[in-house]
N, CA and C of each residue as an Amber inpcrd file, in Angstrom:
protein
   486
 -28.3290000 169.9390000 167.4210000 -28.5280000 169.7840000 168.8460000
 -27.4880000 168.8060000 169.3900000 -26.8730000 169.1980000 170.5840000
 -26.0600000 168.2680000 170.8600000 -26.5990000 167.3920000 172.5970000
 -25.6520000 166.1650000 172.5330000 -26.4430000 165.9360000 173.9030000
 -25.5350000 166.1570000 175.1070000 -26.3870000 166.7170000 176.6350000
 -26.1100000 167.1770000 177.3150000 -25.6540000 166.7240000 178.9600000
 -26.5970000 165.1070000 178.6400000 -26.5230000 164.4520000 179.5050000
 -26.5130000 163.0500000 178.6800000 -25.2980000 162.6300000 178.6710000
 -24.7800000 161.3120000 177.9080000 -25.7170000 159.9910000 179.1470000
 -25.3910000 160.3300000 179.9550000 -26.3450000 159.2360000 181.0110000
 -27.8680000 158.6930000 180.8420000 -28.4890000 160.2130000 180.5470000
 -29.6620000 160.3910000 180.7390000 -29.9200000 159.7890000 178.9790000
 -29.2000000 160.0700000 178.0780000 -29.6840000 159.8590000 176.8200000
 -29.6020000 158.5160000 176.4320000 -28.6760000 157.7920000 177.2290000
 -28.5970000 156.3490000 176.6370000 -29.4600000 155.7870000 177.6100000
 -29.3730000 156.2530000 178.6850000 -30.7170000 155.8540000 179.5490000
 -32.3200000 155.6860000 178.6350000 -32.2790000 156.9760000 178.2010000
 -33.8080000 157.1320000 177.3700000 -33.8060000 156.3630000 176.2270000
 -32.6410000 156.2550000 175.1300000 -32.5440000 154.8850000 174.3700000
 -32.7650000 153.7600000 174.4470000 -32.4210000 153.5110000 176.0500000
 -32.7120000 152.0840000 176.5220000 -33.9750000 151.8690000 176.6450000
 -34.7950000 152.7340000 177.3660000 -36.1860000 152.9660000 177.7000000
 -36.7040000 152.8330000 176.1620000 -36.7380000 153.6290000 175.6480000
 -37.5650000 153.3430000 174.2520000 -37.2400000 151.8050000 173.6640000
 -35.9030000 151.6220000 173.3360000 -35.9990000 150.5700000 172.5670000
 -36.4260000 148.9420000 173.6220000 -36.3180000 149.1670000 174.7330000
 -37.1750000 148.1040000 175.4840000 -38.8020000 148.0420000 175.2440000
 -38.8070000 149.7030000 175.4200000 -40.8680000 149.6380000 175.2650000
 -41.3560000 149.5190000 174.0480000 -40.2550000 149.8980000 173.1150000
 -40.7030000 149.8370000 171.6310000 -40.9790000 147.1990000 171.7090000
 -39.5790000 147.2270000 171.8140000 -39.7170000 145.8150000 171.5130000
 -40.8430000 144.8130000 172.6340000 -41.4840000 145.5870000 173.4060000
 -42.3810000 144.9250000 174.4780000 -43.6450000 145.5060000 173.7620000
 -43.7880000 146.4460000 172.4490000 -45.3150000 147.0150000 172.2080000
 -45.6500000 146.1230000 171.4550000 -44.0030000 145.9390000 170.1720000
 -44.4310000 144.9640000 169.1910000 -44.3620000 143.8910000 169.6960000
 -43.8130000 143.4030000 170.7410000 -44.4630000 141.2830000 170.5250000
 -45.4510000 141.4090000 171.6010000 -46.0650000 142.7480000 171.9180000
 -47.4950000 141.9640000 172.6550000 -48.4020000 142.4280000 171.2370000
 -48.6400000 142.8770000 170.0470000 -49.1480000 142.7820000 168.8460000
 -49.4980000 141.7750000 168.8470000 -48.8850000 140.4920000 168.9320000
 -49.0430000 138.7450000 168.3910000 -49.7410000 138.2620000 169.0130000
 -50.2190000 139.0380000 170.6860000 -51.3240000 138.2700000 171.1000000
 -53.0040000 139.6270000 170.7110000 -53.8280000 138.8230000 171.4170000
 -54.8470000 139.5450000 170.9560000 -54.9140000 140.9930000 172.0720000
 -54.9830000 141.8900000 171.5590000 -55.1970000 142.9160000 172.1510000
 -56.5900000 143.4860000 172.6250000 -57.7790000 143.0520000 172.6820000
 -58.9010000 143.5160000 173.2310000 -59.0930000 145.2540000 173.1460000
 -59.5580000 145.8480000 174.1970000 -60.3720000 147.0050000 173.8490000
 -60.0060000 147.2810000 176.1160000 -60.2030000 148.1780000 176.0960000
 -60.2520000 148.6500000 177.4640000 -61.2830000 148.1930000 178.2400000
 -62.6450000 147.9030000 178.2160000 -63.4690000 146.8630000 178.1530000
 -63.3680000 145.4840000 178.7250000 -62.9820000 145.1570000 177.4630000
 -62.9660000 143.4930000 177.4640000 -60.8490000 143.3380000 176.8620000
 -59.9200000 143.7560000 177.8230000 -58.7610000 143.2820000 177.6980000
 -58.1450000 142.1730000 177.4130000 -57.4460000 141.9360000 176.5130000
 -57.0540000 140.6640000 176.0520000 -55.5490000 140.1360000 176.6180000
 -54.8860000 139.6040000 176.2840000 -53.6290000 139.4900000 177.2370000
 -52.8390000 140.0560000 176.9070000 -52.8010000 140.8400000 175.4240000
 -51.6690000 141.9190000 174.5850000 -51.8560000 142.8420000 175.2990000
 -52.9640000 143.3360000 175.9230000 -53.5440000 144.9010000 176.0590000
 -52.7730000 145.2490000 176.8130000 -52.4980000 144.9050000 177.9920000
 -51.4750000 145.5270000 179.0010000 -49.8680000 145.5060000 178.9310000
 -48.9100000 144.7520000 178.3250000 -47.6690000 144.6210000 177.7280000
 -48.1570000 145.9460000 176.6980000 -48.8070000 146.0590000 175.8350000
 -48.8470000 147.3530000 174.5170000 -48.5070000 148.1600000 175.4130000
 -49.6600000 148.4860000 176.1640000 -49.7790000 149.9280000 176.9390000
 -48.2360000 150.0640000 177.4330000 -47.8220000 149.0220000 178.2890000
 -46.5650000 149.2400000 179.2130000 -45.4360000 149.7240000 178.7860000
 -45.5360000 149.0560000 177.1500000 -44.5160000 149.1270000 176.5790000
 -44.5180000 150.3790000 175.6090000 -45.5980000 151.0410000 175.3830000
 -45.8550000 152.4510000 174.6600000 -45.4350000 153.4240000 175.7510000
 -45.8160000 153.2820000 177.2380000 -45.6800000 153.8220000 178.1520000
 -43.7650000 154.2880000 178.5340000 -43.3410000 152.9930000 178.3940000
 -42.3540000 152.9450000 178.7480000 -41.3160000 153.6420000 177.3950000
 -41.5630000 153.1130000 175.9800000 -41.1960000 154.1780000 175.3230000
 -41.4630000 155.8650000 175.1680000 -42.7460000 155.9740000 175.6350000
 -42.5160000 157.3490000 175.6080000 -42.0110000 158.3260000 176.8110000
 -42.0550000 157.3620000 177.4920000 -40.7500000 158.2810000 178.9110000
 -39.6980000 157.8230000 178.4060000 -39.2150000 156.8540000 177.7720000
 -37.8220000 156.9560000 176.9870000 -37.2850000 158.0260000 176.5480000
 -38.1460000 158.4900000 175.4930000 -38.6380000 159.7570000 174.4860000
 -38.0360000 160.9840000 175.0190000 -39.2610000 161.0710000 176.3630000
 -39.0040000 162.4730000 177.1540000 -37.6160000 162.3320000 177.6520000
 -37.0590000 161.1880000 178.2110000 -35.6450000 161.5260000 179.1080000
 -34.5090000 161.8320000 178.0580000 -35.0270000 161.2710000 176.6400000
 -33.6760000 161.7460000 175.3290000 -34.0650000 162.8380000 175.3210000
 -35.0090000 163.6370000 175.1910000 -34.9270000 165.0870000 175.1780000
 -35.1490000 165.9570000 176.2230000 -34.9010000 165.8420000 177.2050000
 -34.3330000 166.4860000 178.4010000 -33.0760000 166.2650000 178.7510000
 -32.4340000 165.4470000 177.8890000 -30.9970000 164.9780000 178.0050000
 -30.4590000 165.8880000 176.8500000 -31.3620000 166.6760000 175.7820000
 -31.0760000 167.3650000 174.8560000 -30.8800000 168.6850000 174.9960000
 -31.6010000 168.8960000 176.2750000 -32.2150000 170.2560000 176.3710000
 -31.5860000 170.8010000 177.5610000 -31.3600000 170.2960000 178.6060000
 -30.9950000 170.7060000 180.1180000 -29.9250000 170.5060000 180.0290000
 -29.0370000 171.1700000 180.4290000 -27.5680000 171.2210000 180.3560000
 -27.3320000 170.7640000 181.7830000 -26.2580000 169.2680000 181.9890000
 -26.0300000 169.1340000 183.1610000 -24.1760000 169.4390000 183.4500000
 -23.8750000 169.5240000 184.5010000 -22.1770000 169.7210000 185.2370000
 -21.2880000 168.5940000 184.3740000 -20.6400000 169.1650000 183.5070000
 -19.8100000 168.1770000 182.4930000 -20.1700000 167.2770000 181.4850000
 -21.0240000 167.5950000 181.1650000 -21.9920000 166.5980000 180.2150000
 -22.5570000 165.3240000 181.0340000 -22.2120000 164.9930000 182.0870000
 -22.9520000 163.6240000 182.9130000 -22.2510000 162.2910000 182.0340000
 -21.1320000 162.4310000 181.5690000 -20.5440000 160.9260000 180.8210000
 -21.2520000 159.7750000 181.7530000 -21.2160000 158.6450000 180.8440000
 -21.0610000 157.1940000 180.9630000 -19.8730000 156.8210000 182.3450000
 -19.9040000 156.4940000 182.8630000 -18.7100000 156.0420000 183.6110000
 -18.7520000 154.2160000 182.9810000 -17.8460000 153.9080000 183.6740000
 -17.0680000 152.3420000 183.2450000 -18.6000000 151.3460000 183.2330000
 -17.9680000 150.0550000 183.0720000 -19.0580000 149.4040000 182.9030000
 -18.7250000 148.1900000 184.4520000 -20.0490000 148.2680000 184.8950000
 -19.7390000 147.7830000 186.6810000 -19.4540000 146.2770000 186.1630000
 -18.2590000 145.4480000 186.1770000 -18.4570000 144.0190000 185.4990000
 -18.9110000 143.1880000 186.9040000 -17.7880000 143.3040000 187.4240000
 -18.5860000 142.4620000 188.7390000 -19.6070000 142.0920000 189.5380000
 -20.3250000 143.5950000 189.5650000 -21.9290000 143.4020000 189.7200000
 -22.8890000 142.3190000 188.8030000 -22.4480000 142.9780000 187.3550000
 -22.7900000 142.4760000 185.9520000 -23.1910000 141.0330000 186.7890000
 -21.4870000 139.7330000 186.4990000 -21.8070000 139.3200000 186.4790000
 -21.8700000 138.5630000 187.7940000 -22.2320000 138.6800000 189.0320000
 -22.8610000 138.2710000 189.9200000 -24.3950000 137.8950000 189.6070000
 -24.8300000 139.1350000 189.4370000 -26.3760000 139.4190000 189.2650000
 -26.8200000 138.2080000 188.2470000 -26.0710000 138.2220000 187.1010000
 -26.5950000 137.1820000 185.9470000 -26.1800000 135.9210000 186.3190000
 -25.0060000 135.3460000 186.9400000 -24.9810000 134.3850000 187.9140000
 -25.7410000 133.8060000 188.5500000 -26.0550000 134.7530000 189.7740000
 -27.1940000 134.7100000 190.9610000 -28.5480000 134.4150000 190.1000000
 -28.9200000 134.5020000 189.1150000 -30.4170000 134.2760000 188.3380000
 -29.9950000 133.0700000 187.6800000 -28.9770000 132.8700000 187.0060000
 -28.5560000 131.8950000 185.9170000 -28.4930000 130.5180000 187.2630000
 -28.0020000 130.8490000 188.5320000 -28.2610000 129.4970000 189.1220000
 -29.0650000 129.0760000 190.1430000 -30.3470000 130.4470000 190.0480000
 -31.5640000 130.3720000 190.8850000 -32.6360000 129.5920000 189.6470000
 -32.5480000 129.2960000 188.3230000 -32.9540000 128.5030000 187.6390000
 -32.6830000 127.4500000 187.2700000 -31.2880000 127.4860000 187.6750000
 -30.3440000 125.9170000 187.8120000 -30.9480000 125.2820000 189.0470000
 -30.8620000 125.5410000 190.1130000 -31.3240000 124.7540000 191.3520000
 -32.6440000 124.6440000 191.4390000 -33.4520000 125.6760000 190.5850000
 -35.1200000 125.6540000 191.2630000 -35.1070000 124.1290000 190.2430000
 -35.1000000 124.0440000 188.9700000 -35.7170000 123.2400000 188.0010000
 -34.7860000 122.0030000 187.8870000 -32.8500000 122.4330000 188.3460000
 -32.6900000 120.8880000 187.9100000 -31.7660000 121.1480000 186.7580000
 -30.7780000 120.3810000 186.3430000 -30.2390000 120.4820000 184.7970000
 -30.2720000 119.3720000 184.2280000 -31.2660000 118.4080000 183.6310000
 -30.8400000 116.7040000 183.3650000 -29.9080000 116.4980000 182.9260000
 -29.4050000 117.1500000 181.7250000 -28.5480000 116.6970000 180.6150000
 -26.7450000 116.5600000 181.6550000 -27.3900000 116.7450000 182.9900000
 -25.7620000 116.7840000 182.7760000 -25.7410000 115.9780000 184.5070000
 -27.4730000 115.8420000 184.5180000 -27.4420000 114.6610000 185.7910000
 -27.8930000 115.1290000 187.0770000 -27.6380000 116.5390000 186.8520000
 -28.0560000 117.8180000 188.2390000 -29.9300000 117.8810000 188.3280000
 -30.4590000 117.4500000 189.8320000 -31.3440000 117.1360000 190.2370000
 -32.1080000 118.5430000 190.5650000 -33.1230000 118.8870000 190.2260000
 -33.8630000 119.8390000 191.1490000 -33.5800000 120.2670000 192.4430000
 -33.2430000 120.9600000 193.0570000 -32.7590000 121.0020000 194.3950000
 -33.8540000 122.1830000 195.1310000 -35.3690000 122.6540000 194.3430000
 -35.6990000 123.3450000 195.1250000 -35.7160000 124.6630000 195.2890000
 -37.1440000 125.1450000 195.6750000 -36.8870000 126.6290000 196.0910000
 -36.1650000 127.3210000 197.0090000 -36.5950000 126.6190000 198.1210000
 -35.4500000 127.0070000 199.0890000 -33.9740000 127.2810000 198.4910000
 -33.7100000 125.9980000 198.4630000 -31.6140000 126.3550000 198.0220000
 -31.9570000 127.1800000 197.0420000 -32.6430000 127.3450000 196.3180000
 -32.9270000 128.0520000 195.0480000 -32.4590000 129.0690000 195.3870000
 -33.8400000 129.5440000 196.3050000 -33.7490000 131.4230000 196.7460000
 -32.4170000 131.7110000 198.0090000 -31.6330000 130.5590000 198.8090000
 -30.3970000 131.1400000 199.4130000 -29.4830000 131.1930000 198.8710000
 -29.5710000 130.4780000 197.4340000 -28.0830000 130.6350000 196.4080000
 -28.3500000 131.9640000 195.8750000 -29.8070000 132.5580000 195.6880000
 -30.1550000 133.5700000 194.5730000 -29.9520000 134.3140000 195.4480000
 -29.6740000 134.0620000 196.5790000 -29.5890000 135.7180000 197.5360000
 -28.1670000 135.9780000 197.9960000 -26.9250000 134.9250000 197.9820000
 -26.0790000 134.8340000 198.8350000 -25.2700000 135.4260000 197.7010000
 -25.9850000 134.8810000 196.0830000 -24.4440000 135.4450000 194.7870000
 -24.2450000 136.4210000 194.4670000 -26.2250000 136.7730000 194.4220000
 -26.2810000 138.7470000 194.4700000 -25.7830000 139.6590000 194.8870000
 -25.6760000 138.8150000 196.5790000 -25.5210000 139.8640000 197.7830000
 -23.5350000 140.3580000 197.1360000 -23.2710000 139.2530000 196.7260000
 -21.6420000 139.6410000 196.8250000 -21.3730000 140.5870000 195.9000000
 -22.4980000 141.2810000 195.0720000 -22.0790000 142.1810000 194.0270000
 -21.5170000 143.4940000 194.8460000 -22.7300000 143.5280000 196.0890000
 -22.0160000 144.7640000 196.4220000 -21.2220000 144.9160000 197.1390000
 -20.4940000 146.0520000 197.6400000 -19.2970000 146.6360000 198.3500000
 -18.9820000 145.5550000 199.6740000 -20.5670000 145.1430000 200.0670000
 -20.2290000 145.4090000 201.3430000 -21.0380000 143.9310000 201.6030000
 -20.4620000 143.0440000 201.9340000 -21.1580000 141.7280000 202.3690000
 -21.0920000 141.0120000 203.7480000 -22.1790000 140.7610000 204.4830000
 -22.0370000 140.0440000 205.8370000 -22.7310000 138.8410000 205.4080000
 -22.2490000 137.9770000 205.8020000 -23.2260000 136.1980000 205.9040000
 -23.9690000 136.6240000 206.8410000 -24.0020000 136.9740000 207.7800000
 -24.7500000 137.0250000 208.9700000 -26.4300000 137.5610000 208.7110000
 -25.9550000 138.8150000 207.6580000 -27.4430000 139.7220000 207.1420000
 -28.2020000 138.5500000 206.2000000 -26.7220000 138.8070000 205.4830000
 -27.7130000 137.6150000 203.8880000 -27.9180000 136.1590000 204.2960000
 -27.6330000 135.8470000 205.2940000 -28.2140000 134.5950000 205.7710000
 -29.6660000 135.0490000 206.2130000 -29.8170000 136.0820000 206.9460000
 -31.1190000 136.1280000 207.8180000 -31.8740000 136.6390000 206.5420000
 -31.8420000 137.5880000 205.7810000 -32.4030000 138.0910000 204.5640000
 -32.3830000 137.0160000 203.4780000 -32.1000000 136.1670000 203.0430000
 -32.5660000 134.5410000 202.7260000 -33.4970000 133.8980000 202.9680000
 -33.3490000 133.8360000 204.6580000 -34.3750000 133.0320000 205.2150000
 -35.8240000 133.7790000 205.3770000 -35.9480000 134.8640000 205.0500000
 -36.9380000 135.9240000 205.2470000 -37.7530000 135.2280000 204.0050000
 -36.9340000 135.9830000 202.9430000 -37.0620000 135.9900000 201.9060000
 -37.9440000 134.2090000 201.2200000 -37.1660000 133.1430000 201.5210000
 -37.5690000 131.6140000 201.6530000 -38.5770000 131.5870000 202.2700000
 -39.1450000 131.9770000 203.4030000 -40.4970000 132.0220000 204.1750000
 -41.5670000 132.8480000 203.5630000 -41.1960000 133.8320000 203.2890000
 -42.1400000 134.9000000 202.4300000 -42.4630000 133.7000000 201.2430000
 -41.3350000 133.4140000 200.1840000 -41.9640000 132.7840000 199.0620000
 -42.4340000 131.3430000 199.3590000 -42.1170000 130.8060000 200.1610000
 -43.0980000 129.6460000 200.7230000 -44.4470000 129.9790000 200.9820000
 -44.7660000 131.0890000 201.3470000 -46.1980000 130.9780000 202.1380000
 -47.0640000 132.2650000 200.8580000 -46.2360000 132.6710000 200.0100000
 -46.6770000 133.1520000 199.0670000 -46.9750000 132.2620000 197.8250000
 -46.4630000 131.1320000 197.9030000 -46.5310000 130.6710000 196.0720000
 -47.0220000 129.3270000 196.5850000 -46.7190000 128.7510000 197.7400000
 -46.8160000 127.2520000 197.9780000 -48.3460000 127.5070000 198.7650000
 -48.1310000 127.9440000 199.8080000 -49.6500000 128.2310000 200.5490000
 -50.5070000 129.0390000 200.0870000 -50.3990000 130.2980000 200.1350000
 -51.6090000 131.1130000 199.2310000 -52.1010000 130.9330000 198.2820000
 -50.8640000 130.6270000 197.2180000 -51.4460000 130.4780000 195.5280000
 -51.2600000 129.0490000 195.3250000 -50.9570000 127.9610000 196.0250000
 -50.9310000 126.6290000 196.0330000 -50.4470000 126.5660000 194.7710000
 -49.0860000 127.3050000 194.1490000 -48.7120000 126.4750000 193.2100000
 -47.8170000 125.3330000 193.3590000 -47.5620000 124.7400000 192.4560000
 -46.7660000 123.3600000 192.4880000 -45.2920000 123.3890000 192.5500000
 -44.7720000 123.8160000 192.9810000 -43.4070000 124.5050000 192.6750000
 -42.5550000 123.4860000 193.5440000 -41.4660000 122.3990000 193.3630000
 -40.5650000 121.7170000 194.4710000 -39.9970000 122.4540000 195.6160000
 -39.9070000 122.1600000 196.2890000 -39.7850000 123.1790000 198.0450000
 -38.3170000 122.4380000 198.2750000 -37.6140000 121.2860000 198.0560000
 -37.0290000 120.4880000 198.9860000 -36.2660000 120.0510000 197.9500000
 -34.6710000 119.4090000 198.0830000 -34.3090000 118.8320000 196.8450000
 -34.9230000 117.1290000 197.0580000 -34.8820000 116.8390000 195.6660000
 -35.7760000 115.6030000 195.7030000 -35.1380000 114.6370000 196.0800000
 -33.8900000 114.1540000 197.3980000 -33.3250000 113.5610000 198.1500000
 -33.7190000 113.9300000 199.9320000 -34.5160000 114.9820000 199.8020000
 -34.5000000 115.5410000 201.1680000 -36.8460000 115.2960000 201.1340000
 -37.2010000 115.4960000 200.2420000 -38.4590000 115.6990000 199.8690000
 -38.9320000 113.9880000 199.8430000 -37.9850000 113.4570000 199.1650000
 -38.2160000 111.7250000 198.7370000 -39.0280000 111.6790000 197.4170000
């Protein structure tokens, strides 16, 4: 059998071997019964779930013949690494870095750095949008995590907060 849709098949590889490695480390916690659910129970399922649509998309990638085989195209780097950027320093600013003297600075700056590094992955960037889509975004998770769910989370950098 050969494959037919190179996209779709490494796609479904990915899918399995994510749900495969999310079935086995929710094993380590206790898994319960449908019933009485334990905190494994739902990661298993998700992750059985998610491997076996893995499954199906490798073999419909086996079976359905698509317009040129559907290759791989290049690998997007710039997106890449924006995106891992934009996260790598929405955990830098929310928490702080001691070791190197860098202070907590907060959800806020948190979530307008995490939105402004993202935004530049794609084609097409205005400050004007991703400023207002920031501030959306900063109000939403203020009144979602700080007010509703009263968690403890720093709002302010701890020069502006005291």
């Amino acid at each position: 059998m050969r494959i037919k849709s190179q996209a779709d098949f490494f796609s479904g590889v990915m899918f399995t071997a994510v749900g495969g490695a999310f079935a086995i480390g929710a094993t380590t916690y206790n898994i319960g019964d449908g019933a009485r659910m334990g905190p494994g129970y739902f990661p298993l399922m998700l992750g059985i779930l998610l491997a076996v649509l893995g499954a199906l998309i490798m073999f419909q990638a086996m079976v359905v013949e698509t317009a040129g085989g559907d290759p791989i195209g290049k690998w997007a780097w710039k997106p890449l690494a924006f995106v891992l950027g934009a996260n790598l320093a929405f955990g830098v600013l929310l928490g702080g870095l001691p070791s190197i003297g860098l202070p907590a600075m907060g959800m806020i700056v948190a979530i307008y750095a995490l939105t402004i590094i993202s935004s530049m992955a794609g084609q097409h960037f205005k400050l004007r949008d991703v400023l207002v889509l920031s501030t959306i975004l900063a109000a939403g998770s203020y009144v979602a995590f700080i007010w509703a769910l009263k968690l403890q989370i720093q709002v302010w950098p701890t020069f502006i907060s005291g």
